[in-house]
Coordinates of C-alpha atoms in Angstrom, one line a residue:
X1 CA 41.7 92.4 -78.7
X2 CA 43.3 94.0 -75.6
X3 CA 40.8 91.6 -73.6
X4 CA 41.5 88.4 -75.1
X5 CA 43.0 86.0 -72.7
X6 CA 41.6 87.9 -69.7
X7 CA 39.1 87.8 -66.8
X8 CA 36.9 90.5 -65.9
X9 CA 35.2 90.7 -62.3
X10 CA 32.2 92.7 -61.9
X11 CA 31.1 92.8 -58.3
X12 CA 28.5 94.8 -56.6
X13 CA 25.5 94.3 -54.2
X14 CA 22.5 91.7 -55.2
X15 CA 20.0 93.4 -57.9
X16 CA 22.6 95.6 -59.2
X17 CA 22.9 93.7 -62.9
X18 CA 26.1 92.1 -62.8
X19 CA 24.3 88.9 -64.3
X20 CA 22.5 91.1 -67.2
X21 CA 25.7 93.0 -68.1
X22 CA 27.5 89.8 -68.5
X23 CA 24.8 88.5 -70.6
X24 CA 24.4 91.3 -72.6
X25 CA 27.9 91.3 -73.6
X26 CA 27.4 87.8 -74.6
X27 CA 24.9 88.5 -76.8
X28 CA 26.2 91.2 -78.4
X29 CA 29.6 88.8 -79.2
X30 CA 27.4 86.5 -81.2
X31 CA 26.1 82.8 -80.9
X32 CA 29.2 81.4 -81.5
X33 CA 30.4 82.9 -78.4
X34 CA 30.0 80.3 -75.7
X35 CA 28.4 81.6 -72.3
X36 CA 28.2 79.8 -69.6
X37 CA 26.1 81.0 -66.5
X38 CA 27.0 79.1 -63.1
X39 CA 25.3 79.8 -59.3
X40 CA 27.3 79.5 -56.0
X41 CA 25.5 76.8 -54.8
X42 CA 26.7 74.7 -57.9
X43 CA 30.3 74.6 -56.7
X44 CA 29.5 73.2 -52.9
X45 CA 29.3 69.8 -53.7
X46 CA 30.1 66.4 -51.5
X47 CA 30.8 64.4 -54.5
X48 CA 32.9 67.1 -56.9
X49 CA 35.9 69.1 -55.8
X50 CA 35.3 72.7 -56.4
X51 CA 38.4 73.2 -58.7
X52 CA 36.9 70.4 -61.0
X53 CA 33.7 72.2 -61.0
X54 CA 35.3 75.5 -61.6
X55 CA 37.3 74.2 -64.0
X56 CA 34.9 72.1 -66.0
X57 CA 33.0 75.8 -66.4
X58 CA 36.0 77.7 -67.5
X59 CA 36.2 75.1 -70.4
X60 CA 32.5 75.3 -71.3
X61 CA 33.2 79.1 -71.8
X62 CA 36.2 78.9 -74.0
X63 CA 35.6 78.4 -78.0
X64 CA 37.6 77.2 -80.4
X65 CA 36.8 77.6 -84.0
X66 CA 38.0 74.7 -86.0
X67 CA 39.0 74.4 -89.9
X68 CA 39.2 71.1 -91.7
X69 CA 39.2 70.3 -95.2
X70 CA 37.0 67.3 -95.5
X71 CA 35.1 65.1 -98.4
X72 CA 31.7 65.8 -98.8
X73 CA 28.5 65.3 -100.9
X74 CA 26.7 69.2 -101.2
X75 CA 23.7 70.7 -103.0
X76 CA 20.0 71.3 -102.8
X77 CA 18.1 68.2 -102.0
X78 CA 15.6 67.3 -104.9
X79 CA 14.0 64.2 -103.5
X80 CA 13.9 63.0 -100.1
X81 CA 12.7 59.2 -99.8
X82 CA 12.4 57.3 -96.9
X83 CA 12.5 53.5 -97.9
X84 CA 10.7 51.4 -95.4
X85 CA 10.7 47.2 -94.9
X86 CA 9.1 44.9 -92.5
X87 CA 10.4 44.8 -89.2
X88 CA 13.0 42.0 -89.0
X89 CA 11.7 40.9 -85.4
X90 CA 8.4 40.3 -86.7
X91 CA 6.6 42.9 -84.9
X92 CA 3.8 45.1 -86.0
X93 CA 5.7 48.5 -87.1
X94 CA 8.4 48.8 -90.0
X95 CA 11.8 49.5 -90.0
X96 CA 14.0 52.0 -92.4
X97 CA 15.9 50.0 -95.3
X98 CA 17.7 52.9 -96.4
X99 CA 17.3 56.4 -97.5
X100 CA 17.1 57.8 -101.2
X101 CA 18.1 61.6 -101.4
X102 CA 19.4 63.7 -104.9
X103 CA 21.9 66.5 -104.3
X104 CA 22.1 69.3 -107.4
X105 CA 24.8 71.6 -108.0
X106 CA 25.8 74.0 -110.5
X107 CA 27.4 71.0 -112.3
X108 CA 25.1 68.2 -112.1
X109 CA 22.5 66.0 -109.7
X110 CA 23.4 62.8 -107.9
X111 CA 21.8 60.0 -106.3
X112 CA 22.9 58.7 -103.2
X113 CA 21.6 55.5 -101.5
X114 CA 21.9 56.1 -97.4
X115 CA 22.2 54.2 -94.5
X116 CA 19.1 54.2 -92.2
X117 CA 22.0 55.8 -89.4
X118 CA 21.8 58.8 -91.2
X119 CA 18.0 59.4 -91.2
X120 CA 18.7 60.8 -87.6
X121 CA 20.6 63.1 -88.7
X122 CA 18.3 64.3 -91.6
X123 CA 15.5 64.6 -89.2
X124 CA 17.6 66.6 -86.7
X125 CA 18.8 69.3 -88.9
X126 CA 15.0 68.9 -90.1
X127 CA 15.9 68.3 -93.6
X128 CA 13.4 68.9 -96.5
X129 CA 13.0 69.4 -100.7
X130 CA 14.5 72.3 -101.2
X131 CA 16.9 72.8 -99.1
X132 CA 21.0 73.3 -99.0
X133 CA 22.9 70.7 -97.4
X134 CA 25.7 68.6 -97.1
X135 CA 26.6 65.3 -96.1
X136 CA 30.4 64.1 -94.7
X137 CA 31.7 61.1 -96.5
X138 CA 33.7 59.5 -93.6
X139 CA 31.5 60.3 -90.5
X140 CA 27.9 60.3 -92.4
X141 CA 27.4 63.8 -90.2
X142 CA 24.9 66.1 -91.9
X143 CA 24.4 69.5 -91.7
X144 CA 21.7 71.8 -93.1
X145 CA 23.3 75.1 -94.7
X146 CA 19.8 76.9 -95.8
X147 CA 16.9 77.3 -98.0
X148 CA 17.9 77.4 -101.4
X149 CA 17.8 81.0 -102.9
X150 CA 15.5 79.5 -105.5
X151 CA 12.3 79.6 -102.9
X152 CA 13.1 83.3 -101.7
X153 CA 10.1 84.7 -103.2
X154 CA 7.8 82.0 -101.8
X155 CA 6.9 84.2 -99.0
X156 CA 7.1 88.1 -98.8
X157 CA 8.0 87.6 -94.8
X158 CA 9.8 85.0 -93.1
X159 CA 13.0 83.8 -91.1
X160 CA 14.3 81.3 -93.3
X161 CA 18.2 81.6 -94.5
X162 CA 18.2 81.7 -98.0
X163 CA 21.6 80.4 -99.9
X164 CA 22.9 80.0 -103.6
X165 CA 23.4 76.9 -105.3
X166 CA 26.6 75.0 -104.5
X167 CA 29.4 75.6 -107.1
X168 CA 31.2 72.5 -108.3
X169 CA 30.7 68.9 -108.1
X170 CA 28.1 67.6 -105.9
X171 CA 31.1 65.1 -104.8
X172 CA 34.0 67.5 -103.5
X173 CA 36.6 68.8 -101.1
X174 CA 35.1 71.6 -98.8
X175 CA 36.6 73.5 -95.8
X176 CA 34.3 72.4 -92.6
X177 CA 34.2 74.9 -90.1
X178 CA 32.7 74.0 -86.4
X179 CA 32.4 76.5 -83.3
X180 CA 33.1 74.4 -80.1
X181 CA 34.6 74.5 -76.6
X182 CA 37.1 72.8 -74.6
X183 CA 34.5 70.7 -72.7
X184 CA 33.4 69.8 -75.8
X185 CA 36.4 68.5 -76.9
X186 CA 36.9 66.9 -73.8
X187 CA 33.6 64.8 -73.8
X188 CA 34.6 63.8 -77.7
X189 CA 38.0 62.6 -76.5
X190 CA 36.5 60.4 -73.4
X191 CA 35.0 58.3 -75.9
X192 CA 37.0 55.7 -78.3
X193 CA 36.9 56.6 -81.8
X194 CA 39.7 54.9 -83.6
X195 CA 41.2 57.1 -86.9
X196 CA 38.6 59.7 -86.9
X197 CA 39.5 63.3 -86.9
X198 CA 38.1 66.2 -84.7
X199 CA 35.1 67.1 -86.2
X200 CA 34.0 63.5 -86.7
X201 CA 34.3 62.9 -83.0
X202 CA 32.2 66.0 -82.7
X203 CA 29.6 64.6 -85.2
X204 CA 29.7 61.3 -83.7
X205 CA 28.8 63.4 -80.3
X206 CA 26.1 64.9 -81.5
X207 CA 24.4 61.5 -82.5
X208 CA 24.9 60.0 -79.0

């Protein structure tokens, strides 16, 4: 806490371990603390001012934790079906018409018919049957939480993170936590997204 908000300058000859020490500190702080390495040659440019480059890297290195209460659909995936249709342009391929997904919680199961655009989020997160995930109702952003603990004894050793079956109803209010940097917010705010909150801006930026 005494170092919060302060800068630390490591000085020394080349090869003495300055970068290795900084990287070790960043890794010890955890994956949610941003680490932004750069070299001196990046600062010298005929197109961008040195102060602009340094300011961008500083903002990449400053992290924020945002908490918001959002309307979500959360549960264990018990069914995931991608419905396809003939290509409307008359090609030989097929296009996705909609996605059917069933989510289970401690209070029941709900089946949703989703827009094809949400399929990209499901694929990006690697969602499959048996995973616990949630979908934000207003933005369609998808987040995979982990594997249901009902499958915890499937293997003796694996790197999967197991989570319990979500409590309450599938459709509910949930506190969503997201770790971002000041640079992430700069990029999100540069794209007009009228009427959306901060996390929805970040989700829209991730889809682009």
